[in-house]
Short mmCIF file of C-alpha atoms in Angstrom, two decimals:
data_model
loop_
_atom_site.label_atom_id
_atom_site.label_comp_id
_atom_site.label_asym_id
_atom_site.label_seq_id
_atom_site.Cartn_x
_atom_site.Cartn_y
_atom_site.Cartn_z
CA MET A 1 23.33 -56.77 -97.06
CA ASP A 2 23.52 -60.52 -96.76
CA HIS A 3 22.54 -62.17 -100.02
CA GLY A 4 22.13 -65.62 -98.50
CA SER A 5 18.61 -66.82 -97.88
CA PRO A 6 17.64 -67.36 -94.23
CA ARG A 7 17.34 -71.11 -94.81
CA ILE A 8 21.07 -71.29 -95.44
CA ASP A 9 21.80 -69.59 -92.12
CA ALA A 10 21.15 -72.82 -90.22
CA VAL A 11 23.78 -74.60 -92.34
CA ARG A 12 26.22 -71.80 -91.76
CA ALA A 13 25.53 -71.83 -88.03
CA THR A 14 26.19 -75.57 -87.87
CA LEU A 15 29.43 -75.35 -89.83
CA SER A 16 30.49 -72.34 -87.78
CA VAL A 17 30.74 -74.47 -84.64
CA PHE A 18 33.85 -76.00 -86.18
CA THR A 19 35.27 -72.86 -87.80
CA ASP A 20 34.62 -70.73 -84.71
CA SER A 21 36.74 -73.09 -82.65
CA LEU A 22 39.53 -72.43 -85.18
CA LYS A 23 39.03 -68.71 -84.72
CA TYR A 24 39.39 -69.04 -80.95
CA LEU A 25 42.45 -71.25 -81.49
CA VAL A 26 44.16 -68.67 -83.71
CA ASP A 27 43.25 -65.93 -81.24
CA MET A 28 44.77 -67.82 -78.31
CA PRO A 29 48.43 -66.69 -78.64
CA SER A 30 47.59 -62.99 -78.59
CA GLY A 31 45.17 -63.57 -75.72
CA LEU A 32 47.89 -65.36 -73.78
CA ILE A 33 50.33 -62.51 -74.41
CA ASN A 34 47.75 -60.06 -73.06
CA GLN A 35 47.23 -62.19 -69.99
CA ALA A 36 50.94 -62.57 -69.43
CA SER A 37 51.54 -58.84 -69.64
CA GLU A 38 48.69 -58.30 -67.18
CA ALA A 39 50.08 -60.91 -64.80
CA THR A 40 53.56 -59.43 -64.84
CA SER A 41 52.57 -55.78 -64.43
CA THR A 42 54.02 -54.31 -61.27
CA TYR A 43 52.21 -53.13 -58.18
CA SER A 44 52.99 -49.47 -58.86
CA THR A 45 51.54 -49.52 -62.39
CA LEU A 46 48.43 -51.25 -61.11
CA LYS A 47 48.08 -48.66 -58.38
CA LYS A 48 48.54 -45.86 -60.87
CA ASP A 49 45.95 -47.37 -63.23
CA ASN A 50 43.57 -47.77 -60.33
CA GLU A 51 43.92 -44.14 -59.36
CA ILE A 52 43.37 -42.93 -62.92
CA LEU A 53 40.33 -45.13 -63.34
CA ARG A 54 38.88 -44.01 -60.01
CA GLU A 55 39.27 -40.39 -60.99
CA GLU A 56 37.67 -41.05 -64.36
CA GLN A 57 34.79 -42.85 -62.74
CA PHE A 58 34.25 -39.96 -60.33
CA ILE A 59 34.09 -37.47 -63.18
CA ASN A 60 31.80 -39.69 -65.24
CA LYS A 61 29.46 -40.20 -62.29
CA THR A 62 29.08 -36.49 -61.69
CA ARG A 63 28.42 -36.02 -65.40
CA LEU A 64 25.75 -38.69 -65.26
CA LEU A 65 24.04 -36.83 -62.41
CA LYS A 66 23.56 -33.93 -64.76
CA PHE A 67 22.61 -36.24 -67.60
CA ASP A 68 19.70 -37.63 -65.59
CA ALA A 69 18.24 -34.17 -65.11
CA LEU A 70 18.84 -33.25 -68.76
CA GLU A 71 17.18 -36.43 -69.93
CA LYS A 72 14.03 -35.66 -67.97
CA GLU A 73 14.03 -32.10 -69.16
CA ASN A 74 14.39 -33.35 -72.72
CA ILE A 75 11.44 -35.70 -72.35
CA ARG A 76 9.36 -32.85 -70.91
CA LEU A 77 10.30 -30.57 -73.80
CA ARG A 78 9.55 -33.31 -76.32
CA ALA A 79 6.20 -33.77 -74.68
CA LEU A 80 5.48 -30.06 -75.15
CA LEU A 81 6.24 -30.54 -78.84
CA GLU A 82 4.01 -33.62 -78.86
CA ASN A 83 6.93 -35.64 -80.10
CA SER A 84 7.80 -39.14 -79.03
CA PHE A 85 11.24 -39.76 -77.68
CA LYS A 86 13.30 -42.92 -77.79
CA LEU A 87 15.96 -43.65 -75.27
CA GLY A 88 17.32 -46.40 -73.13
CA GLU A 89 19.62 -49.05 -74.45
CA GLN A 90 20.97 -52.29 -73.21
CA VAL A 91 24.56 -53.14 -73.90
CA LEU A 92 26.69 -56.25 -73.94
CA ILE A 93 30.46 -56.17 -73.73
CA ALA A 94 32.14 -58.27 -76.41
CA GLU A 95 35.82 -58.91 -76.86
CA LEU A 96 37.59 -58.82 -80.18
CA ILE A 97 39.03 -62.04 -81.58
CA SER A 98 42.25 -61.10 -83.33
CA ILE A 99 41.95 -62.85 -86.67
CA ASN A 100 42.02 -61.58 -90.22
CA MET A 101 38.93 -62.60 -92.16
CA ALA A 102 39.62 -61.20 -95.60
CA PRO A 103 41.72 -58.39 -96.98
CA PHE A 104 40.03 -55.23 -98.40
CA GLU A 105 37.15 -55.56 -95.94
CA HIS A 106 36.80 -53.97 -92.55
CA ILE A 107 35.07 -56.79 -90.76
CA VAL A 108 36.11 -57.85 -87.29
CA VAL A 109 35.02 -60.81 -85.20
CA VAL A 110 33.92 -60.68 -81.56
CA ASN A 111 33.41 -63.45 -79.04
CA LYS A 112 29.66 -63.03 -78.49
CA GLY A 113 27.11 -64.54 -80.84
CA THR A 114 23.49 -65.65 -81.07
CA ARG A 115 23.93 -67.54 -77.81
CA PHE A 116 23.92 -64.12 -76.18
CA GLY A 117 21.04 -62.88 -78.32
CA VAL A 118 23.19 -60.93 -80.75
CA HIS A 119 21.47 -60.43 -84.10
CA PRO A 120 22.39 -58.74 -87.40
CA GLN A 121 22.15 -54.96 -87.78
CA GLN A 122 22.77 -54.24 -84.13
CA PRO A 123 24.86 -51.13 -83.56
CA VAL A 124 28.29 -51.58 -82.00
CA LEU A 125 30.00 -48.86 -79.96
CA ASP A 126 33.15 -48.31 -78.00
CA ALA A 127 33.94 -45.79 -75.28
CA ASN A 128 34.57 -43.01 -77.82
CA GLY A 129 31.92 -43.48 -80.47
CA VAL A 130 30.23 -45.68 -83.03
CA VAL A 131 32.31 -48.63 -84.28
CA GLY A 132 29.95 -50.32 -86.72
CA GLN A 133 27.11 -52.80 -86.89
CA VAL A 134 26.70 -56.53 -86.52
CA PHE A 135 26.94 -57.97 -90.00
CA ARG A 136 26.37 -61.61 -89.26
CA ALA A 137 25.73 -63.43 -86.00
CA LEU A 138 26.88 -67.02 -85.55
CA PRO A 139 26.34 -69.09 -82.39
CA PHE A 140 29.72 -68.36 -80.82
CA THR A 141 30.98 -65.33 -82.71
CA ALA A 142 29.61 -62.31 -84.51
CA GLU A 143 31.05 -60.51 -87.52
CA ILE A 144 31.03 -56.74 -87.18
CA MET A 145 31.29 -54.39 -90.13
CA LEU A 146 33.19 -51.24 -89.21
CA ILE A 147 31.87 -47.84 -90.29
CA THR A 148 34.98 -47.47 -92.46
CA ASP A 149 34.17 -50.51 -94.65
CA PRO A 150 33.78 -49.41 -98.29
CA SER A 151 30.23 -50.81 -98.42
CA HIS A 152 29.04 -49.24 -95.18
CA ALA A 153 27.03 -46.04 -94.81
CA ILE A 154 25.81 -44.39 -91.64
CA PRO A 155 23.26 -41.57 -91.37
CA VAL A 156 24.77 -38.72 -89.36
CA GLN A 157 24.02 -35.15 -88.37
CA VAL A 158 26.27 -32.24 -87.50
CA ASN A 159 26.04 -31.75 -83.75
CA ARG A 160 26.37 -27.96 -84.03
CA ASN A 161 23.35 -27.29 -86.24
CA GLY A 162 21.59 -30.59 -86.93
CA LEU A 163 22.55 -30.74 -90.62
CA LEU A 164 21.71 -34.25 -91.86
CA THR A 165 23.93 -36.25 -94.20
CA ILE A 166 25.35 -39.72 -94.77
CA ALA A 167 28.90 -40.82 -93.99
CA LEU A 168 30.33 -43.54 -96.22
CA GLY A 169 33.21 -45.83 -95.36
CA SER A 170 36.38 -45.13 -97.30
CA GLY A 171 38.32 -48.37 -96.87
CA GLN A 172 40.85 -46.56 -94.68
CA LEU A 173 40.60 -46.99 -90.93
CA ASN A 174 40.97 -43.28 -90.19
CA ARG A 175 38.59 -41.77 -92.70
CA LEU A 176 34.91 -41.43 -93.59
CA ASN A 177 33.62 -39.71 -96.72
CA LEU A 178 30.70 -37.28 -96.77
CA PRO A 179 29.93 -37.00 -100.48
CA TYR A 180 26.37 -35.70 -100.33
CA LEU A 181 26.99 -32.17 -99.07
CA PRO A 182 26.15 -29.20 -101.32
CA ALA A 183 28.81 -26.53 -101.66
CA ASN A 184 26.87 -24.09 -99.47
CA ALA A 185 26.32 -26.58 -96.64
CA ASP A 186 26.99 -25.21 -93.17
CA ILE A 187 29.81 -27.49 -92.15
CA GLN A 188 33.19 -26.60 -90.72
CA PRO A 189 36.40 -28.46 -89.94
CA GLY A 190 36.21 -29.74 -86.37
CA ASP A 191 32.44 -30.25 -86.39
CA LEU A 192 31.31 -33.30 -84.45
CA LEU A 193 29.13 -35.74 -86.39
CA ILE A 194 26.63 -37.72 -84.35
CA THR A 195 24.23 -40.47 -85.35
CA SER A 196 20.92 -39.02 -86.49
CA GLY A 197 18.80 -42.07 -85.67
CA LEU A 198 17.39 -42.10 -89.19
CA GLY A 199 17.41 -45.48 -90.86
CA GLY A 200 16.58 -47.21 -87.61
CA THR A 201 19.82 -49.12 -87.15
CA PHE A 202 21.82 -46.72 -85.04
CA PRO A 203 20.29 -45.00 -82.00
CA ALA A 204 20.41 -41.20 -82.19
CA GLY A 205 23.01 -39.06 -80.51
CA TYR A 206 26.19 -41.13 -80.43
CA PRO A 207 29.39 -39.46 -81.66
CA VAL A 208 30.65 -40.86 -84.96
CA ALA A 209 33.43 -38.69 -86.35
CA VAL A 210 35.06 -35.27 -86.45
CA VAL A 211 35.17 -33.34 -89.73
CA ASP A 212 38.68 -32.93 -91.18
CA ASN A 213 40.09 -29.88 -92.87
CA PHE A 214 38.78 -29.43 -96.39
CA ASN A 215 39.02 -26.96 -99.24
CA PRO A 216 35.73 -25.39 -100.21
CA ALA A 217 35.61 -25.74 -103.98
CA ASP A 218 33.61 -22.87 -105.46
CA SER A 219 33.18 -24.32 -108.90
CA LYS A 220 31.57 -27.58 -107.86
CA SER A 221 28.06 -28.14 -106.60
CA PHE A 222 29.18 -30.72 -104.03
CA ILE A 223 32.11 -30.47 -101.65
CA ASN A 224 34.45 -33.30 -100.78
CA VAL A 225 34.42 -33.54 -97.01
CA THR A 226 36.17 -36.23 -95.00
CA ALA A 227 35.92 -37.04 -91.31
CA THR A 228 37.98 -38.98 -88.78
CA PRO A 229 36.09 -41.62 -86.75
CA LYS A 230 35.94 -40.97 -83.01
CA ALA A 231 36.10 -44.65 -82.10
CA LEU A 232 39.56 -46.21 -81.86
CA LEU A 233 38.83 -48.69 -84.63
CA ASP A 234 42.25 -50.35 -84.71
CA ARG A 235 43.15 -50.22 -81.03
CA ASN A 236 40.15 -51.62 -79.23
CA ARG A 237 39.77 -55.05 -77.77
CA GLU A 238 36.45 -54.43 -76.08
CA LEU A 239 33.30 -53.36 -77.89
CA LEU A 240 29.72 -52.69 -76.80
CA ILE A 241 26.89 -54.36 -78.68
CA VAL A 242 23.72 -52.34 -78.22
CA TRP A 243 20.07 -53.33 -78.01
CA GLY A 244 18.01 -50.29 -78.87
CA ASN A 245 14.79 -49.80 -76.97
CA LYS A 246 12.35 -49.67 -79.86
CA ALA A 247 9.34 -48.65 -77.77
CA PRO A 248 9.25 -44.86 -77.51
CA VAL A 249 8.79 -43.18 -74.14
CA GLN A 250 5.15 -42.28 -73.69
CA LEU A 251 3.98 -38.74 -74.15
CA LEU A 252 3.10 -36.86 -71.01
CA LYS A 253 -0.54 -37.05 -70.17
CA ASP A 254 -0.19 -34.26 -67.66
CA GLN A 255 2.62 -32.52 -65.86
CA THR A 256 2.35 -34.65 -62.75
CA THR A 257 3.13 -37.94 -64.46
CA ASP A 258 6.21 -39.47 -62.98
CA LEU A 259 8.85 -39.77 -65.63
CA LYS A 260 10.90 -42.86 -65.31
CA ALA A 261 13.67 -43.10 -67.84
CA PRO A 262 14.78 -46.63 -68.64
CA GLU A 263 18.15 -47.32 -67.16
CA VAL A 264 21.18 -48.29 -69.13
CA ASN A 265 21.97 -51.68 -67.72
CA LYS A 266 24.49 -54.25 -68.68
CA HIS A 267 24.03 -57.91 -69.41
CA GLU A 268 27.38 -58.79 -68.00
CA MET B 1 55.85 -101.22 -95.92
CA ASN B 2 52.66 -99.52 -95.04
CA ASN B 3 52.04 -96.56 -97.32
CA TYR B 4 48.60 -95.78 -96.03
CA THR B 5 48.14 -92.14 -95.01
CA GLY B 6 45.72 -91.78 -92.12
CA PHE B 7 42.76 -89.46 -92.24
CA GLY B 8 44.11 -87.67 -89.17
CA ARG B 9 47.16 -86.42 -90.99
CA ILE B 10 45.23 -85.09 -93.98
CA PHE B 11 42.69 -83.45 -91.69
CA PHE B 12 45.41 -81.92 -89.51
CA THR B 13 47.25 -80.32 -92.43
CA LEU B 14 44.01 -78.92 -93.89
CA VAL B 15 42.97 -77.46 -90.52
CA LEU B 16 46.43 -75.95 -90.15
CA ALA B 17 46.01 -74.40 -93.61
CA MET B 18 42.65 -72.96 -92.53
CA CYS B 19 44.30 -71.43 -89.47
CA LEU B 20 46.96 -69.84 -91.68
CA ARG B 21 44.15 -68.19 -93.65
CA ILE B 22 42.89 -66.22 -90.64
CA VAL B 23 46.09 -65.51 -88.69
CA PRO B 24 46.14 -61.74 -88.03
CA TRP B 25 49.08 -60.91 -90.24
CA PRO B 26 50.08 -57.28 -90.65
CA SER B 27 48.05 -55.82 -93.51
CA ALA B 28 50.93 -55.97 -96.00
CA VAL B 29 51.24 -59.72 -95.50
CA ALA B 30 47.46 -60.20 -95.35
CA THR B 31 47.04 -58.94 -98.91
CA ILE B 32 49.51 -61.51 -100.27
CA ASN B 33 48.43 -64.36 -97.96
CA PRO B 34 48.01 -67.28 -100.39
CA ASP B 35 45.17 -69.79 -100.40
CA TRP B 36 46.83 -72.39 -98.17
CA VAL B 37 43.78 -74.66 -98.08
CA LEU B 38 43.65 -74.98 -101.85
CA LEU B 39 47.40 -75.67 -102.03
CA ALA B 40 47.10 -78.40 -99.41
CA LEU B 41 44.07 -79.88 -101.17
CA ILE B 42 45.97 -79.94 -104.48
CA TYR B 43 48.89 -81.71 -102.86
CA TRP B 44 46.74 -84.42 -101.31
CA THR B 45 44.81 -84.89 -104.56
CA LEU B 46 48.02 -85.40 -106.51
CA ALA B 47 49.46 -87.68 -103.82
CA ILE B 48 46.46 -89.89 -103.03
CA PRO B 49 43.80 -89.19 -105.69
CA GLU B 50 41.94 -92.37 -104.79
CA ARG B 51 41.12 -90.95 -101.37
CA VAL B 52 41.19 -87.14 -101.52
CA GLY B 53 39.05 -85.62 -104.24
CA ILE B 54 36.04 -83.49 -104.92
CA PHE B 55 34.29 -84.45 -101.69
CA TYR B 56 37.17 -83.05 -99.66
CA ALA B 57 37.31 -79.98 -101.88
CA TRP B 58 33.59 -79.31 -101.47
CA THR B 59 33.56 -79.88 -97.70
CA PHE B 60 36.61 -77.77 -96.94
CA GLY B 61 35.41 -75.15 -99.42
CA LEU B 62 32.20 -74.79 -97.41
CA LEU B 63 34.20 -74.56 -94.20
CA VAL B 64 36.43 -71.85 -95.67
CA ASP B 65 33.29 -69.98 -96.76
CA VAL B 66 32.03 -69.94 -93.21
CA LEU B 67 35.49 -69.24 -91.81
CA THR B 68 36.07 -66.16 -93.93
CA GLY B 69 32.46 -64.99 -93.95
CA ARG B 70 31.86 -65.38 -97.68
CA LEU B 71 28.71 -66.30 -99.56
CA LEU B 72 28.13 -69.95 -98.71
CA GLY B 73 29.39 -72.14 -101.53
CA GLN B 74 31.73 -69.87 -103.43
CA TYR B 75 34.97 -71.42 -102.20
CA ALA B 76 33.30 -74.83 -102.38
CA LEU B 77 32.65 -74.29 -106.09
CA ALA B 78 36.11 -72.91 -106.84
CA TYR B 79 37.90 -75.67 -104.95
CA SER B 80 35.78 -78.42 -106.52
CA LEU B 81 36.54 -77.22 -110.04
CA VAL B 82 40.27 -76.94 -109.42
CA ILE B 83 40.43 -80.32 -107.70
CA TYR B 84 38.49 -81.87 -110.59
CA LEU B 85 41.20 -80.61 -112.96
CA CYS B 86 43.90 -82.02 -110.69
CA LEU B 87 42.14 -85.38 -110.52
CA MET B 88 41.95 -85.53 -114.34
CA LEU B 89 45.62 -84.70 -114.79
CA HIS B 90 47.20 -86.23 -111.70
CA LYS B 91 49.04 -88.99 -113.58
CA ARG B 92 50.72 -86.51 -115.88
CA LEU B 93 51.36 -83.96 -113.12
CA ARG B 94 53.21 -86.47 -110.97
CA GLN B 95 55.83 -86.88 -113.70
CA PHE B 96 56.48 -83.15 -113.97
CA PRO B 97 59.45 -81.58 -112.21
CA LEU B 98 58.56 -79.01 -109.55
CA PRO B 99 58.89 -75.85 -111.72
CA GLN B 100 56.59 -77.33 -114.35
CA GLN B 101 54.15 -78.35 -111.64
CA GLY B 102 54.39 -74.79 -110.41
CA MET B 103 53.12 -73.55 -113.77
CA PHE B 104 50.06 -75.77 -113.43
CA ILE B 105 49.51 -74.65 -109.83
CA PHE B 106 49.66 -71.07 -111.02
CA PHE B 107 46.79 -71.68 -113.43
CA CYS B 108 44.83 -73.56 -110.77
CA LEU B 109 45.15 -70.67 -108.31
CA LEU B 110 44.34 -68.19 -111.07
CA LEU B 111 41.19 -70.13 -111.97
CA SER B 112 40.07 -70.25 -108.35
CA GLN B 113 40.73 -66.54 -107.83
CA PHE B 114 38.96 -65.70 -111.09
CA LEU B 115 35.86 -67.62 -110.00
CA LEU B 116 35.87 -65.78 -106.68
CA PHE B 117 36.25 -62.53 -108.59
CA LEU B 118 33.24 -63.34 -110.79
CA ILE B 119 31.05 -64.34 -107.84
CA LYS B 120 32.05 -61.23 -105.90
CA ASN B 121 31.25 -59.06 -108.89
CA LEU B 122 27.83 -60.68 -109.22
CA GLN B 123 27.07 -59.81 -105.61
CA GLN B 124 28.19 -56.21 -105.70
CA PRO B 125 30.07 -54.83 -108.68
CA GLY B 126 32.94 -52.68 -107.65
CA GLU B 127 36.52 -51.87 -108.27
CA PHE B 128 39.08 -54.44 -107.32
CA PRO B 129 42.59 -53.33 -106.46
CA ALA B 130 45.34 -55.00 -108.46
CA THR B 131 46.60 -56.53 -105.21
CA PHE B 132 43.58 -58.86 -105.31
CA TRP B 133 45.56 -61.08 -107.69
CA LEU B 134 48.79 -61.14 -105.65
CA PRO B 135 47.92 -64.30 -103.63
CA VAL B 136 48.03 -66.24 -106.93
CA PHE B 137 51.71 -65.38 -107.37
CA THR B 138 52.69 -65.92 -103.74
CA GLY B 139 50.78 -69.19 -103.75
CA THR B 140 52.79 -70.37 -106.76
CA LEU B 141 56.01 -69.40 -105.02
CA CYS B 142 54.92 -71.30 -101.92
CA TRP B 143 54.17 -74.50 -103.86
CA PRO B 144 57.65 -76.09 -103.60
CA LEU B 145 57.57 -75.45 -99.86
CA ILE B 146 54.09 -76.95 -99.46
CA PHE B 147 55.03 -79.90 -101.66
CA THR B 148 58.17 -80.76 -99.70
CA LEU B 149 56.55 -80.20 -96.34
CA LEU B 150 53.44 -82.26 -97.03
CA ARG B 151 55.47 -85.02 -98.63
CA PHE B 152 57.50 -85.15 -95.45
CA VAL B 153 54.29 -85.33 -93.42
CA ARG B 154 52.97 -88.10 -95.66
CA ARG B 155 56.10 -90.22 -95.58
CA SER B 156 57.56 -89.71 -92.15
CA ARG B 157 56.96 -92.29 -89.47
CA ILE B 158 56.79 -89.72 -86.68
CA PHE B 159 53.10 -89.14 -87.20
CA LYS B 160 52.16 -92.78 -87.45
#
């Protein structure tokens, strides 16, 4: 994606120390407004938020209990199929810097860079789904290309039946295009698209988008399907940068081997 | 009377112009956001050509490349070419009234945008929306404002 040679990256990193400080400077007013609104929120709203969050956490925790068991079952089943299984990711929370890099491109800037070990082509998620990938990492900031950027493509599969395809960015924040589907493909409006893990950039199994309504065209060999991203691309301030665990979980030697799934732990 | 313009003032206006480039405008404004850095560079070149020239253009071009995440050197090249033209013609341009200067600025901005267009097309050919050229027009309209403002900055004693 980046046409610059790696030797130039050092120059860019050096110059970015100055330009990144400008980015933080421009971001400051909106950050201050956020802080001010947080500081002036009343006790009752805080209490309400707290209650909602506690409830959410309770539900998520109970779901995770089940997830643990499912994960182990999955590894066992994979082992029966003599198939390796990758899981376990580390995440880092990064905050958006509200600046506008260039029109016509869906690239956002976050406040974590190579100082935190961020490197290009890392997947970026939010609480609802896949946001994009790290496009360029500078010492203090990282540029993230959203999945809706016109030059971005993400390999996906339909969660219902495992149908594989590629979702291209459309240049609109609420739409992805799926141009490579034959007219008889088994896809329906409302289908959830998840990452397929092919291509190696995005880990498998994260929700990407939901298929929109479309008109099946009988006369054409390909259908025009669009999908709406699950992630709140224009409303998020916090994003998760993911480190995939490249080493696959070992196959079971025998049934008594203790399966220890790597934990999802946070840097911060 | 001391007419010397300190480096601090030039630097400050150029940094301010760089900030204006990346302010999170609403998307309608972002598409017409003119190239403030180039406008400021043109002003300083016309005002004090013996001090601000291609070196400034090249340096701030590189910084804008990094700032906006472009291929390193594309703004540097565009700015240097435009500033070279301004340096060649600065004696004549100073005599022009503002509207006539505006015409020249229009061609400068058009040249810079055209170079960026060419470089972008070399990297990855694709369709460009017509709005890509809008900053050229808004930049031209902003020139009288920039000119008056920066002349005030250059002449006023407040900043000394």
